[in-house]
PDB file of C-alpha atoms and ligand atoms in Angstrom:
ATOM      1  CA  MET A   1       0.000   0.000   0.000  1.00 98.00           C
ATOM      2  CA  GLN A   2       1.345   3.390  -0.982  1.00 98.00           C
ATOM      3  CA  VAL A   3       0.467   6.631   0.805  1.00 98.00           C
ATOM      4  CA  ILE A   4       0.443   9.673  -1.471  1.00 99.00           C
ATOM      5  CA  ARG A   5       0.115  13.199  -0.127  1.00 98.00           C
ATOM      6  CA  SER A   6       0.653  15.238  -3.262  1.00 98.00           C
ATOM      7  CA  PRO A   7      -2.317  15.970  -5.603  1.00 98.00           C
ATOM      8  CA  LYS A   8       0.048  16.070  -8.590  1.00 98.00           C
ATOM      9  CA  ILE A   9       1.497  12.637  -7.809  1.00 98.00           C
ATOM     10  CA  ILE A  10      -1.882  10.942  -7.239  1.00 98.00           C
ATOM     11  CA  GLN A  11      -3.123  12.363 -10.558  1.00 98.00           C
ATOM     12  CA  LYS A  12       0.006  11.212 -12.405  1.00 98.00           C
ATOM     13  CA  THR A  13      -0.264   7.768 -10.785  1.00 98.00           C
ATOM     14  CA  SER A  14      -3.974   7.439 -11.632  1.00 98.00           C
ATOM     15  CA  LEU A  15      -3.489   8.510 -15.246  1.00 98.00           C
ATOM     16  CA  ALA A  16      -0.665   5.957 -15.618  1.00 98.00           C
ATOM     17  CA  LEU A  17      -2.889   3.209 -14.172  1.00 98.00           C
ATOM     18  CA  LYS A  18      -5.689   4.121 -16.582  1.00 98.00           C
ATOM     19  CA  ARG A  19      -3.291   4.090 -19.537  1.00 98.00           C
ATOM     20  CA  ARG A  20      -2.396   0.528 -18.555  1.00 98.00           C
ATOM     21  CA  GLY A  21      -6.115  -0.354 -18.673  1.00 98.00           C
ATOM     22  CA  GLN A  22      -6.563  -0.756 -14.905  1.00 98.00           C
ATOM     23  CA  THR A  23      -9.969   0.056 -13.413  1.00 98.00           C
ATOM     24  CA  ILE A  24      -9.881   2.289 -10.349  1.00 99.00           C
ATOM     25  CA  ALA A  25     -12.359   1.795  -7.493  1.00 99.00           C
ATOM     26  CA  PHE A  26     -12.468   4.760  -5.142  1.00 99.00           C
ATOM     27  CA  VAL A  27     -13.685   5.283  -1.584  1.00 99.00           C
ATOM     28  CA  PRO A  28     -13.631   8.931  -0.426  1.00 99.00           C
ATOM     29  CA  THR A  29     -13.587   9.374   3.363  1.00 98.00           C
ATOM     30  CA  MET A  30     -12.710  11.841   6.087  1.00 98.00           C
ATOM     31  CA  GLY A  31     -10.854   9.079   7.943  1.00 98.00           C
ATOM     32  CA  PHE A  32     -11.400   7.714  11.465  1.00 98.00           C
ATOM     33  CA  LEU A  33     -12.421   4.547   9.659  1.00 98.00           C
ATOM     34  CA  HIS A  34     -15.111   2.289  11.091  1.00 97.00           C
ATOM     35  CA  GLU A  35     -16.854  -0.854   9.884  1.00 97.00           C
ATOM     36  CA  GLY A  36     -19.049   1.216   7.535  1.00 98.00           C
ATOM     37  CA  HIS A  37     -15.948   2.453   5.673  1.00 98.00           C
ATOM     38  CA  ILE A  38     -14.429  -1.031   5.695  1.00 98.00           C
ATOM     39  CA  THR A  39     -17.593  -2.341   4.002  1.00 98.00           C
ATOM     40  CA  LEU A  40     -17.150   0.310   1.277  1.00 98.00           C
ATOM     41  CA  LEU A  41     -13.516  -0.752   0.864  1.00 98.00           C
ATOM     42  CA  ARG A  42     -14.490  -4.423   0.589  1.00 98.00           C
ATOM     43  CA  ARG A  43     -16.966  -3.561  -2.148  1.00 98.00           C
ATOM     44  CA  ALA A  44     -14.294  -1.489  -3.906  1.00 98.00           C
ATOM     45  CA  ARG A  45     -11.818  -4.365  -3.640  1.00 98.00           C
ATOM     46  CA  GLN A  46     -14.287  -6.624  -5.472  1.00 98.00           C
ATOM     47  CA  ALA A  47     -15.041  -3.997  -8.121  1.00 98.00           C
ATOM     48  CA  GLY A  48     -11.694  -2.611  -9.295  1.00 98.00           C
ATOM     49  CA  ASP A  49      -8.178  -3.664 -10.220  1.00 98.00           C
ATOM     50  CA  VAL A  50      -6.860  -0.878  -8.027  1.00 98.00           C
ATOM     51  CA  VAL A  51      -8.452   0.478  -4.825  1.00 99.00           C
ATOM     52  CA  VAL A  52      -7.842   4.105  -3.859  1.00 99.00           C
ATOM     53  CA  LEU A  53      -8.933   5.452  -0.467  1.00 99.00           C
ATOM     54  CA  SER A  54      -8.839   9.177   0.256  1.00 99.00           C
ATOM     55  CA  ILE A  55      -8.538  10.448   3.805  1.00 98.00           C
ATOM     56  CA  PHE A  56      -9.191  14.162   4.007  1.00 98.00           C
ATOM     57  CA  VAL A  57     -11.190  16.153   6.534  1.00 98.00           C
ATOM     58  CA  ASN A  58     -12.548  18.678   4.081  1.00 98.00           C
ATOM     59  CA  PRO A  59     -12.708  22.172   5.620  1.00 98.00           C
ATOM     60  CA  THR A  60     -15.129  23.587   3.028  1.00 98.00           C
ATOM     61  CA  GLN A  61     -17.987  21.304   4.087  1.00 98.00           C
ATOM     62  CA  PHE A  62     -17.944  22.458   7.721  1.00 98.00           C
ATOM     63  CA  GLY A  63     -19.778  25.572   8.885  1.00 97.00           C
ATOM     64  CA  PRO A  64     -17.949  28.128  11.062  1.00 95.00           C
ATOM     65  CA  LYS A  65     -19.582  26.743  14.235  1.00 93.00           C
ATOM     66  CA  GLU A  66     -19.164  23.068  13.303  1.00 96.00           C
ATOM     67  CA  ASP A  67     -16.610  20.492  14.437  1.00 94.00           C
ATOM     68  CA  PHE A  68     -13.886  20.761  11.757  1.00 97.00           C
ATOM     69  CA  LYS A  69     -11.062  21.245  14.278  1.00 96.00           C
ATOM     70  CA  LYS A  70     -12.429  18.642  16.655  1.00 95.00           C
ATOM     71  CA  TYR A  71     -13.383  16.070  14.004  1.00 97.00           C
ATOM     72  CA  PRO A  72     -11.825  12.734  15.100  1.00 97.00           C
ATOM     73  CA  ARG A  73      -8.579  11.864  13.309  1.00 98.00           C
ATOM     74  CA  ASP A  74      -6.305   8.825  13.658  1.00 98.00           C
ATOM     75  CA  MET A  75      -4.106   8.393  10.600  1.00 98.00           C
ATOM     76  CA  LYS A  76      -1.978   5.619  12.098  1.00 98.00           C
ATOM     77  CA  SER A  77      -4.955   3.394  12.836  1.00 98.00           C
ATOM     78  CA  ASP A  78      -6.617   4.310   9.496  1.00 98.00           C
ATOM     79  CA  LEU A  79      -3.541   3.207   7.550  1.00 98.00           C
ATOM     80  CA  LYS A  80      -3.481  -0.137   9.378  1.00 98.00           C
ATOM     81  CA  LYS A  81      -7.163  -0.713   8.613  1.00 98.00           C
ATOM     82  CA  ALA A  82      -6.713   0.355   4.991  1.00 98.00           C
ATOM     83  CA  ALA A  83      -3.828  -2.069   4.489  1.00 98.00           C
ATOM     84  CA  ALA A  84      -5.867  -4.894   6.031  1.00 98.00           C
ATOM     85  CA  ALA A  85      -8.775  -4.084   3.680  1.00 98.00           C
ATOM     86  CA  GLY A  86      -6.522  -4.447   0.633  1.00 98.00           C
ATOM     87  CA  VAL A  87      -6.228  -0.760  -0.317  1.00 98.00           C
ATOM     88  CA  ASP A  88      -3.535  -0.072  -2.928  1.00 98.00           C
ATOM     89  CA  PHE A  89      -3.225   3.705  -2.612  1.00 99.00           C
ATOM     90  CA  VAL A  90      -4.171   6.092   0.179  1.00 99.00           C
ATOM     91  CA  PHE A  91      -4.466   9.716  -0.875  1.00 99.00           C
ATOM     92  CA  ALA A  92      -4.045  11.874   2.227  1.00 98.00           C
ATOM     93  CA  PRO A  93      -3.448  15.492   1.186  1.00 98.00           C
ATOM     94  CA  THR A  94      -3.089  18.569   3.377  1.00 98.00           C
ATOM     95  CA  PRO A  95      -5.822  21.257   3.193  1.00 98.00           C
ATOM     96  CA  SER A  96      -3.414  23.796   1.687  1.00 98.00           C
ATOM     97  CA  SER A  97      -2.412  21.437  -1.133  1.00 98.00           C
ATOM     98  CA  LEU A  98      -6.064  21.202  -2.255  1.00 98.00           C
ATOM     99  CA  TYR A  99      -7.190  24.714  -1.391  1.00 98.00           C
ATOM    100  CA  ALA A 100      -4.624  27.324  -2.320  1.00 97.00           C
ATOM    101  CA  ASP A 101      -5.164  30.816  -0.902  1.00 97.00           C
ATOM    102  CA  SER A 102      -6.322  31.823  -4.384  1.00 98.00           C
ATOM    103  CA  PHE A 103      -9.016  29.065  -4.507  1.00 98.00           C
ATOM    104  CA  GLU A 104     -12.366  30.444  -5.655  1.00 98.00           C
ATOM    105  CA  THR A 105     -14.171  27.777  -7.728  1.00 98.00           C
ATOM    106  CA  TYR A 106     -17.089  25.885  -6.161  1.00 98.00           C
ATOM    107  CA  LEU A 107     -19.572  23.436  -7.553  1.00 98.00           C
ATOM    108  CA  GLU A 108     -23.192  23.467  -6.460  1.00 98.00           C
ATOM    109  CA  VAL A 109     -26.168  21.146  -6.928  1.00 98.00           C
ATOM    110  CA  THR A 110     -29.107  23.492  -6.491  1.00 98.00           C
ATOM    111  CA  ASN A 111     -32.338  21.605  -5.734  1.00 98.00           C
ATOM    112  CA  ALA A 112     -31.341  18.347  -4.074  1.00 98.00           C
ATOM    113  CA  THR A 113     -29.440  20.361  -1.457  1.00 98.00           C
ATOM    114  CA  ARG A 114     -32.337  22.581  -0.326  1.00 98.00           C
ATOM    115  CA  GLU A 115     -34.026  20.196   2.098  1.00 98.00           C
ATOM    116  CA  LEU A 116     -32.849  18.081   5.069  1.00 98.00           C
ATOM    117  CA  CYS A 117     -29.211  18.717   5.991  1.00 98.00           C
ATOM    118  CA  GLY A 118     -28.907  21.345   3.259  1.00 98.00           C
ATOM    119  CA  GLN A 119     -31.464  23.511   5.048  1.00 98.00           C
ATOM    120  CA  PHE A 120     -29.573  23.453   8.326  1.00 98.00           C
ATOM    121  CA  ARG A 121     -25.967  23.320   7.094  1.00 98.00           C
ATOM    122  CA  PRO A 122     -25.664  26.151   4.559  1.00 97.00           C
ATOM    123  CA  GLY A 123     -22.695  25.608   2.263  1.00 98.00           C
ATOM    124  CA  HIS A 124     -22.169  22.012   3.419  1.00 98.00           C
ATOM    125  CA  PHE A 125     -23.091  20.326   0.137  1.00 98.00           C
ATOM    126  CA  ARG A 126     -21.275  22.963  -1.879  1.00 98.00           C
ATOM    127  CA  GLY A 127     -18.159  21.880   0.029  1.00 98.00           C
ATOM    128  CA  VAL A 128     -18.938  18.191  -0.499  1.00 99.00           C
ATOM    129  CA  THR A 129     -19.556  18.436  -4.251  1.00 99.00           C
ATOM    130  CA  THR A 130     -16.506  20.654  -4.735  1.00 99.00           C
ATOM    131  CA  ILE A 131     -14.156  18.266  -2.954  1.00 99.00           C
ATOM    132  CA  VAL A 132     -15.669  15.148  -4.556  1.00 99.00           C
ATOM    133  CA  ALA A 133     -15.310  16.731  -8.020  1.00 99.00           C
ATOM    134  CA  LYS A 134     -11.682  17.594  -7.222  1.00 98.00           C
ATOM    135  CA  LEU A 135     -11.026  14.059  -5.976  1.00 99.00           C
ATOM    136  CA  PHE A 136     -12.636  12.584  -9.093  1.00 99.00           C
ATOM    137  CA  ASN A 137     -10.370  14.753 -11.258  1.00 98.00           C
ATOM    138  CA  LEU A 138      -7.291  13.692  -9.316  1.00 98.00           C
ATOM    139  CA  ILE A 139      -8.088   9.992  -8.886  1.00 98.00           C
ATOM    140  CA  GLN A 140      -9.954   9.335 -12.153  1.00 98.00           C
ATOM    141  CA  PRO A 141     -12.087   6.540 -10.683  1.00 98.00           C
ATOM    142  CA  ASP A 142     -14.209   4.228 -12.802  1.00 98.00           C
ATOM    143  CA  ILE A 143     -16.406   3.475  -9.815  1.00 98.00           C
ATOM    144  CA  ALA A 144     -16.871   5.229  -6.454  1.00 99.00           C
ATOM    145  CA  PHE A 145     -18.602   4.080  -3.264  1.00 99.00           C
ATOM    146  CA  PHE A 146     -20.712   6.170  -0.875  1.00 98.00           C
ATOM    147  CA  GLY A 147     -22.506   5.100   2.305  1.00 98.00           C
ATOM    148  CA  LYS A 148     -26.281   5.536   2.367  1.00 98.00           C
ATOM    149  CA  LYS A 149     -26.222   6.789   5.942  1.00 98.00           C
ATOM    150  CA  ASP A 150     -25.608  10.179   4.320  1.00 98.00           C
ATOM    151  CA  PHE A 151     -28.415   9.479   1.878  1.00 98.00           C
ATOM    152  CA  GLN A 152     -28.774  13.078   0.766  1.00 98.00           C
ATOM    153  CA  GLN A 153     -25.040  13.228   0.023  1.00 98.00           C
ATOM    154  CA  TYR A 154     -25.344  10.053  -2.075  1.00 98.00           C
ATOM    155  CA  ALA A 155     -28.291  11.572  -4.011  1.00 98.00           C
ATOM    156  CA  VAL A 156     -26.474  14.897  -4.494  1.00 99.00           C
ATOM    157  CA  ILE A 157     -23.329  13.183  -5.808  1.00 99.00           C
ATOM    158  CA  ARG A 158     -25.402  11.112  -8.249  1.00 98.00           C
ATOM    159  CA  ARG A 159     -27.072  14.322  -9.459  1.00 98.00           C
ATOM    160  CA  MET A 160     -23.680  16.014  -9.934  1.00 98.00           C
ATOM    161  CA  VAL A 161     -22.248  13.027 -11.820  1.00 98.00           C
ATOM    162  CA  ASN A 162     -25.274  12.840 -14.128  1.00 98.00           C
ATOM    163  CA  ASP A 163     -25.517  16.562 -14.721  1.00 98.00           C
ATOM    164  CA  LEU A 164     -21.823  17.086 -15.428  1.00 98.00           C
ATOM    165  CA  ASN A 165     -21.150  13.769 -17.221  1.00 98.00           C
ATOM    166  CA  PHE A 166     -18.436  12.541 -14.890  1.00 98.00           C
ATOM    167  CA  PRO A 167     -17.398   9.111 -16.249  1.00 98.00           C
ATOM    168  CA  VAL A 168     -17.795   7.514 -12.806  1.00 98.00           C
ATOM    169  CA  LYS A 169     -20.274   4.885 -11.669  1.00 98.00           C
ATOM    170  CA  ILE A 170     -21.665   5.777  -8.245  1.00 99.00           C
ATOM    171  CA  ILE A 171     -22.560   2.928  -5.911  1.00 98.00           C
ATOM    172  CA  GLY A 172     -24.561   3.505  -2.730  1.00 98.00           C
ATOM    173  CA  VAL A 173     -23.890   1.042   0.061  1.00 98.00           C
ATOM    174  CA  ASP A 174     -26.396   0.266   2.830  1.00 98.00           C
ATOM    175  CA  THR A 175     -25.787   1.751   6.259  1.00 98.00           C
ATOM    176  CA  VAL A 176     -23.758  -0.489   8.540  1.00 98.00           C
ATOM    177  CA  ARG A 177     -25.218  -0.647  12.051  1.00 98.00           C
ATOM    178  CA  GLU A 178     -23.968  -1.683  15.487  1.00 98.00           C
ATOM    179  CA  PRO A 179     -25.690  -4.864  16.747  1.00 98.00           C
ATOM    180  CA  ASP A 180     -28.157  -2.675  18.727  1.00 97.00           C
ATOM    181  CA  GLY A 181     -29.133  -0.672  15.609  1.00 98.00           C
ATOM    182  CA  LEU A 182     -27.054   2.501  15.963  1.00 98.00           C
ATOM    183  CA  ALA A 183     -25.865   3.637  12.527  1.00 98.00           C
ATOM    184  CA  MET A 184     -22.061   3.633  12.418  1.00 98.00           C
ATOM    185  CA  SER A 185     -20.566   7.106  12.274  1.00 97.00           C
ATOM    186  CA  SER A 186     -17.187   8.607  13.086  1.00 95.00           C
ATOM    187  CA  ARG A 187     -19.089  11.074  15.300  1.00 95.00           C
ATOM    188  CA  ASN A 188     -20.418   8.277  17.562  1.00 97.00           C
ATOM    189  CA  VAL A 189     -17.105   8.568  19.406  1.00 97.00           C
ATOM    190  CA  TYR A 190     -18.353  11.874  20.901  1.00 97.00           C
ATOM    191  CA  LEU A 191     -21.236  10.103  22.728  1.00 98.00           C
ATOM    192  CA  ASN A 192     -20.990   9.026  26.362  1.00 98.00           C
ATOM    193  CA  ASP A 193     -22.708   5.781  27.447  1.00 98.00           C
ATOM    194  CA  GLN A 194     -25.995   7.497  28.334  1.00 98.00           C
ATOM    195  CA  GLN A 195     -26.104   9.506  25.107  1.00 98.00           C
ATOM    196  CA  ARG A 196     -25.262   6.425  23.063  1.00 98.00           C
ATOM    197  CA  LEU A 197     -28.198   4.601  24.636  1.00 98.00           C
ATOM    198  CA  ALA A 198     -30.502   7.571  23.959  1.00 98.00           C
ATOM    199  CA  ALA A 199     -29.328   7.655  20.312  1.00 98.00           C
ATOM    200  CA  LEU A 200     -30.972   4.282  19.738  1.00 98.00           C
ATOM    201  CA  CYS A 201     -34.327   6.084  19.471  1.00 98.00           C
ATOM    202  CA  LEU A 202     -33.438   6.975  15.865  1.00 98.00           C
ATOM    203  CA  SER A 203     -33.080   3.414  14.569  1.00 98.00           C
ATOM    204  CA  ARG A 204     -35.959   2.287  16.818  1.00 98.00           C
ATOM    205  CA  GLY A 205     -38.280   4.966  15.392  1.00 98.00           C
ATOM    206  CA  LEU A 206     -37.267   4.230  11.796  1.00 98.00           C
ATOM    207  CA  LYS A 207     -37.881   0.536  12.358  1.00 98.00           C
ATOM    208  CA  LYS A 208     -41.351   1.358  13.675  1.00 98.00           C
ATOM    209  CA  ILE A 209     -42.056   3.357  10.507  1.00 98.00           C
ATOM    210  CA  LYS A 210     -41.029   0.358   8.416  1.00 98.00           C
ATOM    211  CA  THR A 211     -43.329  -1.925  10.406  1.00 98.00           C
ATOM    212  CA  ALA A 212     -46.209   0.572  10.082  1.00 98.00           C
ATOM    213  CA  VAL A 213     -45.736   0.853   6.303  1.00 98.00           C
ATOM    214  CA  ARG A 214     -45.612  -2.920   5.975  1.00 97.00           C
ATOM    215  CA  GLY A 215     -48.816  -3.038   8.010  1.00 98.00           C
ATOM    216  CA  GLY A 216     -50.516  -0.809   5.412  1.00 98.00           C
ATOM    217  CA  LYS A 217     -50.141   2.671   7.008  1.00 98.00           C
ATOM    218  CA  LYS A 218     -49.589   5.334   4.371  1.00 96.00           C
ATOM    219  CA  ASP A 219     -50.362   8.680   5.970  1.00 98.00           C
ATOM    220  CA  LEU A 220     -47.052  10.554   5.771  1.00 98.00           C
ATOM    221  CA  LYS A 221     -47.764  12.865   8.721  1.00 97.00           C
ATOM    222  CA  LYS A 222     -48.630   9.908  10.930  1.00 98.00           C
ATOM    223  CA  LEU A 223     -45.568   7.977   9.777  1.00 98.00           C
ATOM    224  CA  ILE A 224     -43.313  10.947  10.550  1.00 98.00           C
ATOM    225  CA  GLY A 225     -45.133  11.268  13.887  1.00 98.00           C
ATOM    226  CA  ILE A 226     -44.097   7.732  14.843  1.00 98.00           C
ATOM    227  CA  LEU A 227     -40.418   8.711  14.700  1.00 98.00           C
ATOM    228  CA  GLN A 228     -40.999  12.083  16.366  1.00 98.00           C
ATOM    229  CA  GLN A 229     -42.791  10.371  19.260  1.00 98.00           C
ATOM    230  CA  GLU A 230     -40.002   7.843  19.701  1.00 98.00           C
ATOM    231  CA  ILE A 231     -37.400  10.620  19.828  1.00 98.00           C
ATOM    232  CA  LYS A 232     -39.432  12.799  22.210  1.00 98.00           C
ATOM    233  CA  ARG A 233     -39.301   9.993  24.775  1.00 98.00           C
ATOM    234  CA  GLU A 234     -35.588  10.750  25.128  1.00 98.00           C
ATOM    235  CA  PRO A 235     -35.305  14.187  26.763  1.00 98.00           C
ATOM    236  CA  SER A 236     -31.593  14.496  25.908  1.00 98.00           C
ATOM    237  CA  VAL A 237     -32.295  14.148  22.164  1.00 98.00           C
ATOM    238  CA  LYS A 238     -33.245  17.360  20.328  1.00 98.00           C
ATOM    239  CA  ILE A 239     -34.806  17.063  16.881  1.00 98.00           C
ATOM    240  CA  GLN A 240     -33.345  19.201  14.099  1.00 98.00           C
ATOM    241  CA  TYR A 241     -35.615  17.702  11.451  1.00 98.00           C
ATOM    242  CA  VAL A 242     -37.731  14.659  10.708  1.00 98.00           C
ATOM    243  CA  LYS A 243     -38.902  14.709   7.107  1.00 98.00           C
ATOM    244  CA  ALA A 244     -40.123  12.569   4.253  1.00 98.00           C
ATOM    245  CA  VAL A 245     -38.812  13.387   0.775  1.00 98.00           C
ATOM    246  CA  ASP A 246     -38.479  11.733  -2.606  1.00 98.00           C
ATOM    247  CA  LYS A 247     -35.356   9.585  -2.394  1.00 98.00           C
ATOM    248  CA  ASP A 248     -33.947  10.702  -5.765  1.00 98.00           C
ATOM    249  CA  SER A 249     -34.847  14.380  -6.022  1.00 98.00           C
ATOM    250  CA  ILE A 250     -34.793  15.030  -2.230  1.00 98.00           C
ATOM    251  CA  GLN A 251     -37.906  17.181  -2.708  1.00 98.00           C
ATOM    252  CA  PRO A 252     -40.736  17.159  -0.155  1.00 96.00           C
ATOM    253  CA  LEU A 253     -43.498  14.602  -0.661  1.00 97.00           C
ATOM    254  CA  ALA A 254     -47.173  15.257  -0.064  1.00 94.00           C
ATOM    255  CA  VAL A 255     -48.080  11.569  -0.088  1.00 96.00           C
ATOM    256  CA  TYR A 256     -46.272   8.331   0.607  1.00 97.00           C
ATOM    257  CA  ARG A 257     -44.671   6.821  -2.542  1.00 97.00           C
ATOM    258  CA  PRO A 258     -43.967   3.098  -2.173  1.00 97.00           C
ATOM    259  CA  GLY A 259     -40.235   2.351  -2.387  1.00 98.00           C
ATOM    260  CA  LYS A 260     -39.435   6.005  -3.196  1.00 98.00           C
ATOM    261  CA  THR A 261     -39.926   7.645   0.179  1.00 98.00           C
ATOM    262  CA  LEU A 262     -36.895   8.672   2.204  1.00 98.00           C
ATOM    263  CA  PHE A 263     -37.591   9.246   5.900  1.00 98.00           C
ATOM    264  CA  ALA A 264     -34.661  11.275   7.145  1.00 98.00           C
ATOM    265  CA  VAL A 265     -33.823  12.510  10.622  1.00 98.00           C
ATOM    266  CA  ALA A 266     -31.192  14.720  12.218  1.00 98.00           C
ATOM    267  CA  VAL A 267     -30.879  15.272  15.957  1.00 98.00           C
ATOM    268  CA  PHE A 268     -28.525  16.774  18.482  1.00 98.00           C
ATOM    269  CA  ILE A 269     -27.499  14.843  21.563  1.00 98.00           C
ATOM    270  CA  GLY A 270     -25.540  17.361  23.561  1.00 97.00           C
ATOM    271  CA  LYS A 271     -23.291  18.933  20.943  1.00 96.00           C
ATOM    272  CA  THR A 272     -23.222  15.829  18.760  1.00 97.00           C
ATOM    273  CA  ARG A 273     -25.276  15.873  15.594  1.00 97.00           C
ATOM    274  CA  LEU A 274     -26.484  12.481  14.360  1.00 98.00           C
ATOM    275  CA  ILE A 275     -28.387  11.555  11.211  1.00 98.00           C
ATOM    276  CA  ASP A 276     -30.167   8.413  10.095  1.00 98.00           C
ATOM    277  CA  ASN A 277     -32.697   7.441   7.449  1.00 98.00           C
ATOM    278  CA  LEU A 278     -34.886   4.789   5.904  1.00 98.00           C
ATOM    279  CA  VAL A 279     -36.100   4.293   2.348  1.00 98.00           C
ATOM    280  CA  VAL A 280     -39.382   2.446   2.257  1.00 98.00           C
TER     281      VAL A 280
HETATM  282  O1  PAF B   1     -18.897  11.321   3.524  1.00 84.55           O
HETATM  283  C1  PAF B   1     -17.795  11.832   3.764  1.00 84.55           C
HETATM  284  O2  PAF B   1     -16.979  11.321   4.529  1.00 84.55           O
HETATM  285  C2  PAF B   1     -17.441  13.161   3.092  1.00 84.55           C
HETATM  286  O3  PAF B   1     -18.537  13.986   2.976  1.00 84.55           O
HETATM  287  C3  PAF B   1     -16.728  12.977   1.729  1.00 84.55           C
HETATM  288  C4  PAF B   1     -17.642  12.304   0.718  1.00 84.55           C
HETATM  289  C5  PAF B   1     -15.468  12.154   1.908  1.00 84.55           C
HETATM  290  C6  PAF B   1     -16.339  14.348   1.155  1.00 84.55           C
HETATM  291  O4  PAF B   1     -15.486  15.026   2.009  1.00 84.55           O
END
């Protein structure tokens, strides 16, 4: 496994691999790898001749009051995990090598970013699409893997790739959960034992929605209410949003659409923001 820090070198390496006819499978991450990322890497290992992992905590997707500085980082452990998962190249640039002082070009998906996290994290998706486009240009992947825990991000990236004709196949991978249902996230490390227990209301509520839908319930307000009720039982959990949107366009839905409805939730537990979702 080779660790590359320079954007120029990763681009030169990728172009050389492509010239030799190798397919590149790419997993973009912000590091602090957990089982969810490892699942993405396993899928990439099966899909490409060469697996590239990027580890970069991207400053442009964090708001001024968000946790960019505090975001968990552990490069040594990440490199061990990456090697064990069969990664060929790790791209781990510094912020200044990707964002020169003169940087002023951003990429924006307009509609799919209006709702859900986009409403509460202005500029977040602009940062995500800009960095992912830069990484695609540097790494030249044939196929790239994104976790569906950030379902809106997955939808926004697909929109960007379609709209701008990036020659990359985007694969969404199901959320990996702890045995008790908690969606894996690098931010789970911020939770103390009590908060972690309280956080289970998200997966519990989503599961109840699934059961209700399977039992024939279709009233969107009532379905959303099931999750809201479950969360309100935990006084330490503060709802930012609970919404139902179309899973592809991320636009609000007036009625339940079988198989196309994304129930998405964001909460704060103390200072920790958690998200989860269900497509049903
Ligand atoms: O999902 C993430 O970890 C990040 O948003 C991504 C896609 C690596 C872009 O910084």
